[in-house]
mmCIF file of C-alpha atoms in Angstrom:
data_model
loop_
_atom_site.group_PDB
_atom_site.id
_atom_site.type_symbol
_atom_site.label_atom_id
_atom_site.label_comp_id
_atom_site.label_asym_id
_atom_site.label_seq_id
_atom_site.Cartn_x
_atom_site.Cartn_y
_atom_site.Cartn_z
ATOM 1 C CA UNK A 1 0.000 0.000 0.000
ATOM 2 C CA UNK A 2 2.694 2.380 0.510
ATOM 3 C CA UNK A 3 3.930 2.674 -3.216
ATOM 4 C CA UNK A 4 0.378 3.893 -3.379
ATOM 5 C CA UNK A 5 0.621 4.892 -6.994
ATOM 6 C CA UNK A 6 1.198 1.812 -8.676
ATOM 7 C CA UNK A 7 -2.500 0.139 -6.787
ATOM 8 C CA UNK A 8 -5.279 0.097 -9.230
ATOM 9 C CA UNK A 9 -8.057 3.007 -8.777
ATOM 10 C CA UNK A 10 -10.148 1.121 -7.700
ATOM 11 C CA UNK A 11 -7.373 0.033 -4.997
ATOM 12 C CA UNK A 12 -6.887 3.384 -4.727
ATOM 13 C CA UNK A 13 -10.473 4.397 -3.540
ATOM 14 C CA UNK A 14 -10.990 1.391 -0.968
ATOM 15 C CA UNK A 15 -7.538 2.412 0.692
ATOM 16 C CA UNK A 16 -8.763 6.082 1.183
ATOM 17 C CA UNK A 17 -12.347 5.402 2.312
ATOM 18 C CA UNK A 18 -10.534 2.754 4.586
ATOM 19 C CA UNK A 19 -8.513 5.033 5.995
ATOM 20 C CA UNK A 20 -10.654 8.383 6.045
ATOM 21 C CA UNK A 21 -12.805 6.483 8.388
ATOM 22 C CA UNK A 22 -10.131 5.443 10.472
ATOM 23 C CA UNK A 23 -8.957 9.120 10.289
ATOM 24 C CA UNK A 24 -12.393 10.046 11.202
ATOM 25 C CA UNK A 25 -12.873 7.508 14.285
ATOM 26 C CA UNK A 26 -9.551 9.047 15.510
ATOM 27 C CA UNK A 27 -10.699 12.541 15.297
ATOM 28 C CA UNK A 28 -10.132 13.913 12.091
ATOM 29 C CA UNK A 29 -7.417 13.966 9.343
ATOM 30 C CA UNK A 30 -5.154 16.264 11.359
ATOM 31 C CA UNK A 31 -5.444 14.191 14.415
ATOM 32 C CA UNK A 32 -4.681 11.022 12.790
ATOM 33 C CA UNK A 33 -1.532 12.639 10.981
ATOM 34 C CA UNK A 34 -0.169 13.723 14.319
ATOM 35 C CA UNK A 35 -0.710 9.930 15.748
ATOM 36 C CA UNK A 36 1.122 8.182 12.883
ATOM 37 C CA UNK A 37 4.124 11.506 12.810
ATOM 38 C CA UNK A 38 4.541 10.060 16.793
ATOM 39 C CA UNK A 39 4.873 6.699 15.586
ATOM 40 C CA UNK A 40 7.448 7.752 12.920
ATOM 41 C CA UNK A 41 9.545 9.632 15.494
ATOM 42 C CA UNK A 42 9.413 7.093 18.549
ATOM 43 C CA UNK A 43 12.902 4.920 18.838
ATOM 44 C CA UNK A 44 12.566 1.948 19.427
ATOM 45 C CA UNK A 45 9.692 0.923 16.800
ATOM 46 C CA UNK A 46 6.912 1.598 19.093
ATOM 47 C CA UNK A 47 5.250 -2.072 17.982
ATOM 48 C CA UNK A 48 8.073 -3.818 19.612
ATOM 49 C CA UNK A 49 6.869 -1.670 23.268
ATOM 50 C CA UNK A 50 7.349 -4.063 26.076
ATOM 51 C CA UNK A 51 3.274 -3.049 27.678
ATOM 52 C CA UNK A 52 1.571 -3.195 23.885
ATOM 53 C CA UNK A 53 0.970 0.248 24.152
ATOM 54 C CA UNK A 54 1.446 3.251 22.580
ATOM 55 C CA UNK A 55 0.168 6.886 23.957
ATOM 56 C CA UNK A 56 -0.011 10.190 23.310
ATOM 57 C CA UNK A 57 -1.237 13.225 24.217
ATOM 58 C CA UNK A 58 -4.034 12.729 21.859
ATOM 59 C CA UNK A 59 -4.885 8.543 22.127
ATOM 60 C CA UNK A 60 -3.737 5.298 22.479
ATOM 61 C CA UNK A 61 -2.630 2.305 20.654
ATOM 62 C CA UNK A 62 -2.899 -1.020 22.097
ATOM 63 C CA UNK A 63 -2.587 -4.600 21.171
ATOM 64 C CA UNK A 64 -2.911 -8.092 23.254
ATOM 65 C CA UNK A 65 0.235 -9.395 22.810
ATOM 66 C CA UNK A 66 3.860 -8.264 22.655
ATOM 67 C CA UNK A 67 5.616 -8.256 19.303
ATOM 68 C CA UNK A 68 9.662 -8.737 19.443
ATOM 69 C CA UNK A 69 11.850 -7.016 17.384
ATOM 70 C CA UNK A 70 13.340 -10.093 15.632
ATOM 71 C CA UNK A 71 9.020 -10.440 13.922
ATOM 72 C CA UNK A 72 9.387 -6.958 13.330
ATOM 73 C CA UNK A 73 12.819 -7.377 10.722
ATOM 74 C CA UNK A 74 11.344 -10.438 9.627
ATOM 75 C CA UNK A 75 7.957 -8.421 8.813
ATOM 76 C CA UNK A 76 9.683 -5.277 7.273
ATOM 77 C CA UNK A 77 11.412 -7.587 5.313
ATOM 78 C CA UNK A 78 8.601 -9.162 4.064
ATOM 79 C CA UNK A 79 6.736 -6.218 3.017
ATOM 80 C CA UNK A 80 9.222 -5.617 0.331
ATOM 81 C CA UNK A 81 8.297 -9.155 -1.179
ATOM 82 C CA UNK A 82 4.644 -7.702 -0.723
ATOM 83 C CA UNK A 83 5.339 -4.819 -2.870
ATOM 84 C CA UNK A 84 6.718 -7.081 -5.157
ATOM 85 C CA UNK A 85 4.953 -9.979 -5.709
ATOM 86 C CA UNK A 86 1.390 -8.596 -4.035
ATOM 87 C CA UNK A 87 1.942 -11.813 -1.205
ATOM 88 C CA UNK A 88 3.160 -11.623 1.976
ATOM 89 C CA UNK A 89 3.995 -14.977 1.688
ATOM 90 C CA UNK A 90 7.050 -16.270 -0.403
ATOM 91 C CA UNK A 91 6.583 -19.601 -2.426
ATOM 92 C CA UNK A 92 6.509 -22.429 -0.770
ATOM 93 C CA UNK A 93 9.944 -23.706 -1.775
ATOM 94 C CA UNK A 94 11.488 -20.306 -0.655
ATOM 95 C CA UNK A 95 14.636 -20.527 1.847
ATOM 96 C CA UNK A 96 12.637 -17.536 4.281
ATOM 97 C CA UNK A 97 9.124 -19.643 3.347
ATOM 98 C CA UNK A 98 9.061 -20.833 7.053
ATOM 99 C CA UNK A 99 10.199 -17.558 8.968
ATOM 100 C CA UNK A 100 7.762 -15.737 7.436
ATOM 101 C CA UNK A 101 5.091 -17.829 8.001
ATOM 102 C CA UNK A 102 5.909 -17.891 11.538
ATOM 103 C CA UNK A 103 5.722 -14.288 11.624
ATOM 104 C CA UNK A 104 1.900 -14.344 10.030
ATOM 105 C CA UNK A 105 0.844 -16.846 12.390
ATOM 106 C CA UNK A 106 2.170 -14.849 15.543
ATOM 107 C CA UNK A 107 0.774 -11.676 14.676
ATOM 108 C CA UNK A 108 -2.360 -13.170 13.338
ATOM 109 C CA UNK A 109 -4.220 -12.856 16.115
ATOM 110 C CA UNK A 110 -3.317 -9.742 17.510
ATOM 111 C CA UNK A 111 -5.715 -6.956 17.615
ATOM 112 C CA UNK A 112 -4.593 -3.448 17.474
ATOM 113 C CA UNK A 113 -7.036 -1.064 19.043
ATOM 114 C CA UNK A 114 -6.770 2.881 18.684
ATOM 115 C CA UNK A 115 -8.418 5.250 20.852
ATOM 116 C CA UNK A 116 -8.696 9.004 21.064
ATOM 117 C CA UNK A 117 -7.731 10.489 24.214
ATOM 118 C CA UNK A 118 -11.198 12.672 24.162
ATOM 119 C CA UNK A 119 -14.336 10.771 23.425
ATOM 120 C CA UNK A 120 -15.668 13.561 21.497
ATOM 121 C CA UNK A 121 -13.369 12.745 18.714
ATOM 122 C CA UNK A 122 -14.622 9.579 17.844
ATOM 123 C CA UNK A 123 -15.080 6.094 19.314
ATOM 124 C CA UNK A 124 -11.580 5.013 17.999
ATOM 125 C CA UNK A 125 -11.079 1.802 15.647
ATOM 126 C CA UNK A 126 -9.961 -1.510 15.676
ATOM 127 C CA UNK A 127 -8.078 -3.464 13.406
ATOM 128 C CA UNK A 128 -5.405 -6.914 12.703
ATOM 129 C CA UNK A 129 -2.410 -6.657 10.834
ATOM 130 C CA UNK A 130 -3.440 -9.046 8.122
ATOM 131 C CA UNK A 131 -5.617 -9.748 5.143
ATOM 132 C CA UNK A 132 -5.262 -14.049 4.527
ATOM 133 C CA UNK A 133 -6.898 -14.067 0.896
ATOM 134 C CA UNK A 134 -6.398 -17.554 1.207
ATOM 135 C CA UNK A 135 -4.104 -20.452 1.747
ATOM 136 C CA UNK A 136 -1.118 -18.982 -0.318
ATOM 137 C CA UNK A 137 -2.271 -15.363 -0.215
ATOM 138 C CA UNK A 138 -1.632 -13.097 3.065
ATOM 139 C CA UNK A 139 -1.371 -9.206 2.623
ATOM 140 C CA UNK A 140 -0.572 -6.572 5.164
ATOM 141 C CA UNK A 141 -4.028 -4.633 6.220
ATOM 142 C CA UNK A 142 -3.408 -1.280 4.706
ATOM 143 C CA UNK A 143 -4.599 0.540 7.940
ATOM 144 C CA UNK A 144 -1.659 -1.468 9.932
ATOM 145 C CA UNK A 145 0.891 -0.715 7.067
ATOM 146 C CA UNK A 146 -0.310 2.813 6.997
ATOM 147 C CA UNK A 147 -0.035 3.081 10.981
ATOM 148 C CA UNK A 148 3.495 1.520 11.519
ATOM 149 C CA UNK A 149 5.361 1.636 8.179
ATOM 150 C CA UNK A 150 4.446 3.498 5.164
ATOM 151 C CA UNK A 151 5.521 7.674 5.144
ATOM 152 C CA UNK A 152 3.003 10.010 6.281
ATOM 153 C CA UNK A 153 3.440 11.603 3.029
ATOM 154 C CA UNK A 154 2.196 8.582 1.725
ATOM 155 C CA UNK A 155 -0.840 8.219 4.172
ATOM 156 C CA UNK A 156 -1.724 12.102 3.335
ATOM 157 C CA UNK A 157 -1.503 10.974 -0.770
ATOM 158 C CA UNK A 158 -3.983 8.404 0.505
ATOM 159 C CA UNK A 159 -6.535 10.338 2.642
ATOM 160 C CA UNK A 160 -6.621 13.205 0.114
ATOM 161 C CA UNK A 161 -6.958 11.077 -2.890
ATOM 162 C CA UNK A 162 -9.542 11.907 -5.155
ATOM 163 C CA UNK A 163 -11.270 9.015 -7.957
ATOM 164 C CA UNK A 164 -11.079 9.989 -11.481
ATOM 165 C CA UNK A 165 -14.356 10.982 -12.577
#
């Protein structure tokens, strides 16, 4: 999702609505941008936080289950077969086949859950960090990859976009 300009339009229009109304649940676009500029500037990767939490002045991320740093290389390495090949998975006969499927089916079953600080600015939003397609098919969610990895010039490109009429 984050080389946003090579996904189809019609790609293109479920990742903005998909994120808008995360944006919106959060409490607006500005909001939002100011959550995911945190997350860019925090050191360590704020995923790999020992409580599965991450706050700021304005909300809260949290998750149900801590996520180590050695899934998080194995994950951002991944994503750049992702971009690739439009699987998170490699082939089955692929020397990394096994890591990465280890990393899918530990963060599976997490569930990330974002909150506003102030319930006035929306009831917050929930989402997991994968899409499984099917057997041989897992993407990243594009509201995770848009959270924790892509650029926030990239998630602005995204909640801006507008659909060729």
């Amino acid at each position: 999702m984050c080389d946003f300009n090579t996904l189809s339009e019609e790609d293109k229009l479920l990742h903005h609505e998909k994120l808008l109304a995360c944006a919106n649940n959060f409490g607006g676009l500005n909001f939002f941008l100011q959550l995911l500029e945190a997350i860019r500037e925090t050191k360590p990767h704020p995923i790999t936080s020992g409580n599965s939490t991450f706050d700021i002045e304005l909300g809260t991320i949290s998750w149900n289950k801590v996520i180590f740093n050695d899934k998080l290389q194995q994950l951002l390495k991944a994503r750049v077969h992702e971009s690739k090949q439009d699987n998170l998975l490699p082939d089955k006969d692929a020397k990394n086949y096994k890591k990465i499927l280890n990393v899918v089916r530990t963060l599976k079953p997490i569930v990330f859950q974002v909150k506003p600080a102030n319930k006035e600015d929306g009831q917050g939003f929930f989402f997991q960090p994968f899409d499984i397609i099917d057997d041989t098919t897992t993407k990243l969610n594009p509201v995770f990859d848009a959270l924790f990895f892509c650029s926030v010039d990239t998630v602005k490109k995204v909640l801006t976009y507008k659909p060729k009429a």
